[in-house]
Coordinates of C-alpha atoms in Angstrom, one line a residue:
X1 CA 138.0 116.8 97.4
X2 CA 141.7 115.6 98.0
X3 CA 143.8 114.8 94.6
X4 CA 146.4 113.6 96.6
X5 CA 146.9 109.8 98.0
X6 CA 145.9 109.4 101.5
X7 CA 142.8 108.4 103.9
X8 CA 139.8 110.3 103.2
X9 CA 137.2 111.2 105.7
X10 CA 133.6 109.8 105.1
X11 CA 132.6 113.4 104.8
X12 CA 135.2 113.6 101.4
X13 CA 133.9 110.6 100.3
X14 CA 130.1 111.9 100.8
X15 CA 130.2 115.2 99.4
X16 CA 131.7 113.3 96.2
X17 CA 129.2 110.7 96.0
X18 CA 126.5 113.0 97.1
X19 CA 127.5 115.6 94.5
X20 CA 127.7 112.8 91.7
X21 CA 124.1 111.8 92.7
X22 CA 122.8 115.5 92.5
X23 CA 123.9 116.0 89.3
X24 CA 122.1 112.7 87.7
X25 CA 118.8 114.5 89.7
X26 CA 119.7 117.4 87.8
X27 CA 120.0 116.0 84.7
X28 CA 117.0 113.8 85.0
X29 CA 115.0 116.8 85.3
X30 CA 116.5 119.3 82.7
X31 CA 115.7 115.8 80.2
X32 CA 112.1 115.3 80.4
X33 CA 112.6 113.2 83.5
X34 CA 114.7 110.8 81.6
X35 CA 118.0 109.3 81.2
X36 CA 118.0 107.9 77.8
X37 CA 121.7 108.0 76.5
X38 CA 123.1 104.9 77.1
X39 CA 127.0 106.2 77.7
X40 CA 125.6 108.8 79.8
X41 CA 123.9 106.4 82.1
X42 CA 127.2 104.4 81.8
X43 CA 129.0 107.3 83.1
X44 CA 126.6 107.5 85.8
X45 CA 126.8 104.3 86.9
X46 CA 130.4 103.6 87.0
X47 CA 130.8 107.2 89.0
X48 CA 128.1 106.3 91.5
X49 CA 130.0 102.4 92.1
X50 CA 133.6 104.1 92.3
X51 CA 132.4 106.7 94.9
X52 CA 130.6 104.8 96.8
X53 CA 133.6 101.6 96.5
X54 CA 131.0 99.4 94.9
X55 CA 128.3 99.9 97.5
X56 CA 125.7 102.3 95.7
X57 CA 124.8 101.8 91.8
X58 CA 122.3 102.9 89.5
X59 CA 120.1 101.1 87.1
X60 CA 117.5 102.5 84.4
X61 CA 114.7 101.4 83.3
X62 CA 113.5 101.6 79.5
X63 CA 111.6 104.9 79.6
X64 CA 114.6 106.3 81.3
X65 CA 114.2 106.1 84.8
X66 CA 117.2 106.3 87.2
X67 CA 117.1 104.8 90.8
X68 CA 120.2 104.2 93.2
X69 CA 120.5 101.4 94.5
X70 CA 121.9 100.0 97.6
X71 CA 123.0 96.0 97.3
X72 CA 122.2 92.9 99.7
X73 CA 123.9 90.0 99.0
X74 CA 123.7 86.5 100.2
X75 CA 126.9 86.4 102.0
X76 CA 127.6 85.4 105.8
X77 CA 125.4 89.0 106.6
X78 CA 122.1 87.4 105.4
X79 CA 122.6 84.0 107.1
X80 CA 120.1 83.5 110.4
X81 CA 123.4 82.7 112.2
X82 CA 124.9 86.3 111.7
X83 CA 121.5 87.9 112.7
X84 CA 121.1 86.3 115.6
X85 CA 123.9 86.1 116.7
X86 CA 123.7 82.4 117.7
X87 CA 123.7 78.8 115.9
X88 CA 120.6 79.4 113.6
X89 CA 120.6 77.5 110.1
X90 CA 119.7 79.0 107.2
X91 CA 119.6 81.7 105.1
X92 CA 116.7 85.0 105.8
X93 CA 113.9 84.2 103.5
X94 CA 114.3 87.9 101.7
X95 CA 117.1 86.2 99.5
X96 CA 114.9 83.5 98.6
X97 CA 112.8 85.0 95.4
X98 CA 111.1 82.2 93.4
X99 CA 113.3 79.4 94.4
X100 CA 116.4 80.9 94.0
X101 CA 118.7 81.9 96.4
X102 CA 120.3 85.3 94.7
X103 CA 120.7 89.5 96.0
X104 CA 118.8 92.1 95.8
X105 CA 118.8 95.9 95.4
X106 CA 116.8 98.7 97.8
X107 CA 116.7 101.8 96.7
X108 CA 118.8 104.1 98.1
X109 CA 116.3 106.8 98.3
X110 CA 112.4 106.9 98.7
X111 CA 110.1 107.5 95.3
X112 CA 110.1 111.1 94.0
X113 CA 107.8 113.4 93.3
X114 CA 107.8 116.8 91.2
X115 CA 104.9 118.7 91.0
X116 CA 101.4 116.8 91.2
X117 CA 103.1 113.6 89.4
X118 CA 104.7 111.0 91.6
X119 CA 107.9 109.0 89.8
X120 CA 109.6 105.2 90.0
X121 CA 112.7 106.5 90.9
X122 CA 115.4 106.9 93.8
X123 CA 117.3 110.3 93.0
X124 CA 118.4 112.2 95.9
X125 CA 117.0 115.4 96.6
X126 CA 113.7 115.0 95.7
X127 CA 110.3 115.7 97.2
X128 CA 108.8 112.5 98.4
X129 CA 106.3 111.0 96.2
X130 CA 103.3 111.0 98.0
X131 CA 99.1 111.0 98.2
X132 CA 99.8 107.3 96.2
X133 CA 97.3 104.5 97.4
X134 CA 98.7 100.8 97.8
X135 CA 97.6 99.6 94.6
X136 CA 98.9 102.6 92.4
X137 CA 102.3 102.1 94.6
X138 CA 102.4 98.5 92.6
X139 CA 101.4 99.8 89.5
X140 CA 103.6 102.8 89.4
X141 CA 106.5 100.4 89.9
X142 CA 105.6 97.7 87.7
X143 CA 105.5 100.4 85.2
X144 CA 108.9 100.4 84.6
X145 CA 109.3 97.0 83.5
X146 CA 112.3 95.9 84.7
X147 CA 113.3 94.4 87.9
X148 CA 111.7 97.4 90.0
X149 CA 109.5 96.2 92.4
X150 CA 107.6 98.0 95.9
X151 CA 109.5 97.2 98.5
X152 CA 108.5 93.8 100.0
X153 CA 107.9 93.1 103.6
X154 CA 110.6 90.2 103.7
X155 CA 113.4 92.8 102.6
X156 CA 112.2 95.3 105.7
X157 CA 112.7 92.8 107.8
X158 CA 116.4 91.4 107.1
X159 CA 117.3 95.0 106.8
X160 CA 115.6 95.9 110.6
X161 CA 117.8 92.6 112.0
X162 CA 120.6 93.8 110.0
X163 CA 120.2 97.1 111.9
X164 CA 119.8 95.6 115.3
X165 CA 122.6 92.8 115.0
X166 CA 125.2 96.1 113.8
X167 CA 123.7 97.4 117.3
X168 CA 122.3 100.5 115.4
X169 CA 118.7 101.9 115.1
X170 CA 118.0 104.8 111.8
X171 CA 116.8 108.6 112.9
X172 CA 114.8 110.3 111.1
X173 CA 112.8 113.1 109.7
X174 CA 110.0 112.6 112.9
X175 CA 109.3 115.7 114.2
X176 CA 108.5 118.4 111.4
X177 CA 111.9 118.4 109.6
X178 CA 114.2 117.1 112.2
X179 CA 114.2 114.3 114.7
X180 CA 112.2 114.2 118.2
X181 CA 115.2 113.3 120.5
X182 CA 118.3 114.6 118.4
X183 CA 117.1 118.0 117.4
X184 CA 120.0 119.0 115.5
X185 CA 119.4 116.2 113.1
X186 CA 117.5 118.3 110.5
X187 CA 116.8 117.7 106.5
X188 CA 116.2 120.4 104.2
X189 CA 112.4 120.7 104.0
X190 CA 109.5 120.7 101.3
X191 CA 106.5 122.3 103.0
X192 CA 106.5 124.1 106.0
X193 CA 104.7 125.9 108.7
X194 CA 107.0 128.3 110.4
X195 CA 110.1 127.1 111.4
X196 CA 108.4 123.3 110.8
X197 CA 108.5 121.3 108.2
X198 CA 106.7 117.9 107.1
X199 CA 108.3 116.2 104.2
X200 CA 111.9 116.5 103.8
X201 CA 114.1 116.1 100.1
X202 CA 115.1 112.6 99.8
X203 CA 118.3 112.4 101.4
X204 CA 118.8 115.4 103.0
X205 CA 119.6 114.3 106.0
X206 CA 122.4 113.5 108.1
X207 CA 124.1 109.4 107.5
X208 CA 122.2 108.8 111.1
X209 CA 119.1 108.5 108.9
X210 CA 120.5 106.0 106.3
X211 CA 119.5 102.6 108.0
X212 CA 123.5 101.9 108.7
X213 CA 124.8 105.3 109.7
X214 CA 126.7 106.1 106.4
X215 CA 126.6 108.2 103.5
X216 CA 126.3 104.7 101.8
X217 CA 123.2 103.4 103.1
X218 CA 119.2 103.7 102.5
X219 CA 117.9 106.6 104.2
X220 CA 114.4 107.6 105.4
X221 CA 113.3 104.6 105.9
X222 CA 112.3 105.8 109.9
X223 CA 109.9 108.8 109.1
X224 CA 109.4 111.4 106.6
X225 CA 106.6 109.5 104.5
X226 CA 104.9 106.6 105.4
X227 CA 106.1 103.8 103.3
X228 CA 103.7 101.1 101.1
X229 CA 105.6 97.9 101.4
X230 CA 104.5 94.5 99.5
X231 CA 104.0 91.3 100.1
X232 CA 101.9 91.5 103.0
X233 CA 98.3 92.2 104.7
X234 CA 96.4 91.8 107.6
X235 CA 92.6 90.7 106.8
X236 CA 90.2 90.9 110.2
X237 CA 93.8 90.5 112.1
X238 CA 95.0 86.9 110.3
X239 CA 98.3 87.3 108.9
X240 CA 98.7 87.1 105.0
X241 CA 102.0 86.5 103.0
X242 CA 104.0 85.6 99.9
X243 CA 106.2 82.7 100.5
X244 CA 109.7 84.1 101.1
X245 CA 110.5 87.0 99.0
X246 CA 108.9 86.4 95.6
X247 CA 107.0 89.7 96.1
X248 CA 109.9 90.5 94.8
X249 CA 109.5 88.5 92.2
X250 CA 106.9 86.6 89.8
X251 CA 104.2 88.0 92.7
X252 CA 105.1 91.8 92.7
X253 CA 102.4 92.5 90.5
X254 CA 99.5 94.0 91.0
X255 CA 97.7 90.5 90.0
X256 CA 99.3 89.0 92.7
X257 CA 98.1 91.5 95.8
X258 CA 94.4 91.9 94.9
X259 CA 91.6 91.0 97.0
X260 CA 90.9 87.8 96.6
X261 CA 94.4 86.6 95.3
X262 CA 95.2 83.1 95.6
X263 CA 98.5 83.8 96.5
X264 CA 97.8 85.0 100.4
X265 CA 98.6 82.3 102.3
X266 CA 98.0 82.4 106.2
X267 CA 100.7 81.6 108.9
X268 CA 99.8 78.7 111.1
X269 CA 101.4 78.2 114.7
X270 CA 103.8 76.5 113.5
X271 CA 105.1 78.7 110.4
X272 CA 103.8 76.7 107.6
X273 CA 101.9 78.5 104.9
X274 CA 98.6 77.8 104.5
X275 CA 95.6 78.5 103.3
X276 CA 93.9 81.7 104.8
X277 CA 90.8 80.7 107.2
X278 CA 88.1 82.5 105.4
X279 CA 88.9 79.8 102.6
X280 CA 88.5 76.9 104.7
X281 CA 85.4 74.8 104.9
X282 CA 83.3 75.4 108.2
X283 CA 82.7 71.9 110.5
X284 CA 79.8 69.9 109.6
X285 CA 78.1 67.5 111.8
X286 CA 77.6 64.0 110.0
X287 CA 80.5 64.6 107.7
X288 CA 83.3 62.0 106.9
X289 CA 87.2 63.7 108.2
X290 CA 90.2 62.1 107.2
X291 CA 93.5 62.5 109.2
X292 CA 95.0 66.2 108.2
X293 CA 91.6 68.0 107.3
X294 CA 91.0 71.2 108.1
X295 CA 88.1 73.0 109.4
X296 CA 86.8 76.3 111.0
X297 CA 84.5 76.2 113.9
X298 CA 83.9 79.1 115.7
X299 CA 86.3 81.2 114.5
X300 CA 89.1 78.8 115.5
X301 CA 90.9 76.4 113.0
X302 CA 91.6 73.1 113.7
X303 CA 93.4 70.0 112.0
X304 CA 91.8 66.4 112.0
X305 CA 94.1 63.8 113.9
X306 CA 92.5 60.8 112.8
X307 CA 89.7 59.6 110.5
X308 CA 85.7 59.8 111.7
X309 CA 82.3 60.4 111.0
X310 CA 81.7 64.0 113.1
X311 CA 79.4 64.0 115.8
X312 CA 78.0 66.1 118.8
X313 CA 81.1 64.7 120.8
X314 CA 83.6 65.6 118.5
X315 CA 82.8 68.9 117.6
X316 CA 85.9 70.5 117.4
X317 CA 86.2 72.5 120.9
X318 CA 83.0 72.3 122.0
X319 CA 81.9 68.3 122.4
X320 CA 83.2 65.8 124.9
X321 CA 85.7 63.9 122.9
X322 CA 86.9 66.5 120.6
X323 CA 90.2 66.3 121.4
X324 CA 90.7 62.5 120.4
X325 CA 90.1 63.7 116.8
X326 CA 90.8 67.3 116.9
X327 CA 93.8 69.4 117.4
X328 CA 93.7 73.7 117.4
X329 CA 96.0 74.8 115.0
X330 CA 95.2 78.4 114.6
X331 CA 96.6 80.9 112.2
X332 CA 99.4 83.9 113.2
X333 CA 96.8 87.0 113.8
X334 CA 96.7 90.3 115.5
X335 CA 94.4 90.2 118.3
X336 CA 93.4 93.0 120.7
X337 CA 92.9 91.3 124.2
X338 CA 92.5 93.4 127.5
X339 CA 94.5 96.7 127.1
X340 CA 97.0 95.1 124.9
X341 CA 97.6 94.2 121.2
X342 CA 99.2 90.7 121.1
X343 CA 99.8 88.1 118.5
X344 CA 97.5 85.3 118.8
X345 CA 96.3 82.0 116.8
X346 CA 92.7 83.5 116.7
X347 CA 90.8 86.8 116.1
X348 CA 88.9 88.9 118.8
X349 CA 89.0 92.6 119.8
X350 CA 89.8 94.2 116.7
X351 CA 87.7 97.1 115.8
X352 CA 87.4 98.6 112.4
X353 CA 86.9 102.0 113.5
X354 CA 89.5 102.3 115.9
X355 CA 93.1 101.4 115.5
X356 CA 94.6 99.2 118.4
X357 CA 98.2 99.6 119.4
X358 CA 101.5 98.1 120.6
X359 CA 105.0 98.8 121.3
X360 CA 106.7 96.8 119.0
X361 CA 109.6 95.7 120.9
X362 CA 107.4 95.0 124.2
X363 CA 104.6 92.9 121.9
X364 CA 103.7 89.8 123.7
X365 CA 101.6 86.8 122.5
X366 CA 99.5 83.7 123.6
X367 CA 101.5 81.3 122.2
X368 CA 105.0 80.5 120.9
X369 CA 106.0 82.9 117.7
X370 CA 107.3 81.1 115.1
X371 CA 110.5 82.5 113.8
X372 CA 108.9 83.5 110.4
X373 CA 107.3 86.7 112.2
X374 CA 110.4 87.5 113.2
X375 CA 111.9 87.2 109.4
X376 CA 109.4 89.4 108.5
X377 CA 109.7 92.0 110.8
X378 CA 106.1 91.1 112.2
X379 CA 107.3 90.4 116.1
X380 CA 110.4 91.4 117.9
X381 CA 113.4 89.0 117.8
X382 CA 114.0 90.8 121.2
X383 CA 113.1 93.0 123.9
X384 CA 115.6 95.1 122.9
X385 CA 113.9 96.7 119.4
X386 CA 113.9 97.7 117.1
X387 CA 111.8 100.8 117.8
X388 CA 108.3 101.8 116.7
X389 CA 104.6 100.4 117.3
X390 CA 102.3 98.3 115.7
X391 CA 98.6 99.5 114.9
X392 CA 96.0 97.0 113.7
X393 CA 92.3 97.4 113.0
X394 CA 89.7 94.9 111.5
X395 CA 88.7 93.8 108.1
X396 CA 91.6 94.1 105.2
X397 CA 94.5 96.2 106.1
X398 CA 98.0 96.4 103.8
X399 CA 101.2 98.1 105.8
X400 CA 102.9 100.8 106.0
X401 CA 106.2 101.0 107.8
X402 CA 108.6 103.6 109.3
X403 CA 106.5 106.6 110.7
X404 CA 106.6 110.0 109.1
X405 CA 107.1 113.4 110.2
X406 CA 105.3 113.5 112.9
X407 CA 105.5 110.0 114.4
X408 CA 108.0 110.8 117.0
X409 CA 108.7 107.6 119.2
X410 CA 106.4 106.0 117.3
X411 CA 108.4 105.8 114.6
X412 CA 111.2 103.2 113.6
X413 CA 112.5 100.0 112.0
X414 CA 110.0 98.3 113.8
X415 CA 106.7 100.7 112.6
X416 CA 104.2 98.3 111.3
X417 CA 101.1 100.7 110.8
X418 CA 97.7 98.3 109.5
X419 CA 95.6 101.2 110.0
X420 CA 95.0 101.7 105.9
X421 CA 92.5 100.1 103.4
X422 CA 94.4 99.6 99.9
X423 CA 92.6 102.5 98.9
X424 CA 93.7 105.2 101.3
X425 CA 95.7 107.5 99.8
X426 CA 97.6 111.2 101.6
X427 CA 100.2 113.4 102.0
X428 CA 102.0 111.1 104.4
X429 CA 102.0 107.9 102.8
X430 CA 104.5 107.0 99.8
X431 CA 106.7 103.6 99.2
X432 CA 109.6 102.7 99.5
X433 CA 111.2 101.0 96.2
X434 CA 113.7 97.6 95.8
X435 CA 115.1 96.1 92.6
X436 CA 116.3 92.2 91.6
X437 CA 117.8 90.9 88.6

């Protein structure tokens, strides 16, 4: 490294930081897995910033858990405006936890691993945690009680439109160590077979695997493990969210994403949140509606437009004069119709066997997206990406995101895989970790 004054080359500047980052891995480990001297953590911290000219930092949590941390702010970068690159108002909803407009950390580098026990923490150079089911993903986070939290769907999203508005798409670790296309893109691997590997060391790889190209950035996010992410589900293909990004927040625990949670709320056509149509009330002939009920009726939802006793006539979508009281207003699912997997305001097709698929950037649906699913990283903005596909199978799904080492093309910013029960657990699936204050 140059002691002189002068320009430095972003290799300087990464072997520095990089070097800084492997000694707090090493240190973590020669300490019982734990940081617990508070000027040494200082130390740590204020190296990591100056290195890294205020864009990495490290927090611990109680128990003496480091992770690295790469900020988001809620500057011009996070406004719909800048991500679109058009006249868009408002702010992406990932900044939005619990009311309050404020940043937010991701960590720098996926949760580790050593040995058979999986760790809250983002240290470079270490296996990937891994075999780690959704639920225990949440829990093992929580666990540190601070502001750790599993990375939340609304965070993947802003940083995949970040990516595609800088005009750059993450490589990865997506073909057994190195990635499919640019073969001498290679991380330094952790099992292998051959001259091919699976999981790679956090961070081993070249900045063209950090989601903006630099030493500076969070990398592995496109392959290596599959990555748990919060905050959303799919549940017989219907849509399921947290209002804006407070899975980062008061609904990051574990509470908060069970079963029958109160807190899933459906999308409707329009992007409002609402209630999830297996809550709703089925239609019943003979019944009083007021204007703005809501009913199922064979499998569709639909909104009452004025008030009336129900009748043959107006069963919603099946009787005469339906449509003088009714009006279909459907929920955002996942819908397998034909050959293709589209976005629709209904379920059909979905198998729970099978997984159906779709290019995520050539994803078409029967009706107008709302821009929420765009937010969220749910539907392409564009044709134009980001990369990866979509699976979806029937009953409750949660999502993982990104591909792993042997996704290939499939892999990507745009990876949305709801192939998984909460339960599943492997050696390709670990999670991807955020912080807030």
């Amino acid at each position: 490294m140059k002691t002189y004054a002068g320009h430095y080359s972003q290799d300087e500047i990464a072997k520095r930081l990089f070097a800084i980052e492997d000694e707090l891995t090493q240190y973590w480990k020669d300490n019982s897995y734990a940081v617990t001297d508070e000027e040494i953590q200082l130390d740590f911290r204020q190296r990591i910033e100056a290195a890294s000219f205020g864009r990495n930092t490290v927090r611990f949590s109680a128990a003496g858990l480091p992770m690295i941390l790469v900020k988001f702010e809620p500057n011009e970068k996070a406004l719909l405006s800048y991500l679109y690159g058009d006249s868009t108002a408002g702010i992406h909803p990932a900044f939005v936890i619990d009311g309050v407009v404020k940043s937010w950390y991701f960590a720098k580098y996926l949760a580790g691993r050593v040995g058979s026990t999986n760790y809250a923490v983002s240290l470079r150079g270490l296996e990937p945690a891994h075999t780690i089911t959704h639920d225990a993903s949440v829990t093992l986070v929580k666990n540190r009680s601070d502001g750790a939290h599993m990375a939340t769907t609304a965070e993947w999203g802003y940083i995949s439109l970040l990516a595609m508005r800088n005009a750059f798409q993450s490589r990865g670790n997506t073909h057994y160590g190195r990635h499919y296309v640019q073969t001498d893109e290679y991380g330094v691997g952790v099992i292998s077979s051959g001259d091919r590997y699976g999981r790679t060391l956090t961070g081993s790889g070249p900045y063209a695997w950090s989601h903006d190209g630099t030493p500076f950035g969070v990398f592995d996010l496109v392959g290596n493990v599959w990555k748990w992410t919060a905050g959303m589900r799919i549940v017989n293909g219907e849509i399921q969210v947290f209002a804006n990004n407070n899975a980062a927040g008061t609904l990051s625990t574990l509470a908060a994403h069970a079963v029958a949670s109160a807190e899933w709320k459906a999308i409707d056509i329009n992007g409002n949140l609402v209630t999830p149509e297996a809550d709703l009330d089925p239609w019943a002939d003979a019944t009083p509606y007021v204007t703005g009920n809501i009913v199922m009726n064979d499998g569709v939802r639909y909104k009452a437009t004025g008030d009336h006793t129900s009748a043959t006539a107006t069963e919603p979508g099946t009787g005469v004069d339906w449509e003088t009281v009714w009006v279909r207003e459907g929920t955002l699912h996942y819908r397998y119709t034909g050959s293709a997997l589209i976005l629709s305001d209904y379920a059909g097709g979905l198998d729970p066997s099978t997984s159906r698929t779709a290019t995520f950037s050539a994803m078409t649906s029967d009706i107008t997206p709302p821009d929420i699913v765009k937010q969220l990283g749910l539907y392409p903005k564009t044709s134009a990406g980001p990369l990866g596909t979509v699976y979806a199978r029937d009953a409750e799904r949660m999502p993982i995101r990104g591909g792993h080492w042997s996704s290939t093309s499939y892999a990507g910013f745009g990876c949305l895989n709801m192939h998984n029960t909460r339960a599943h657990s492997s050696y390709g699936r670990g999670l991807a970790l955020a912080y807030q204050e």
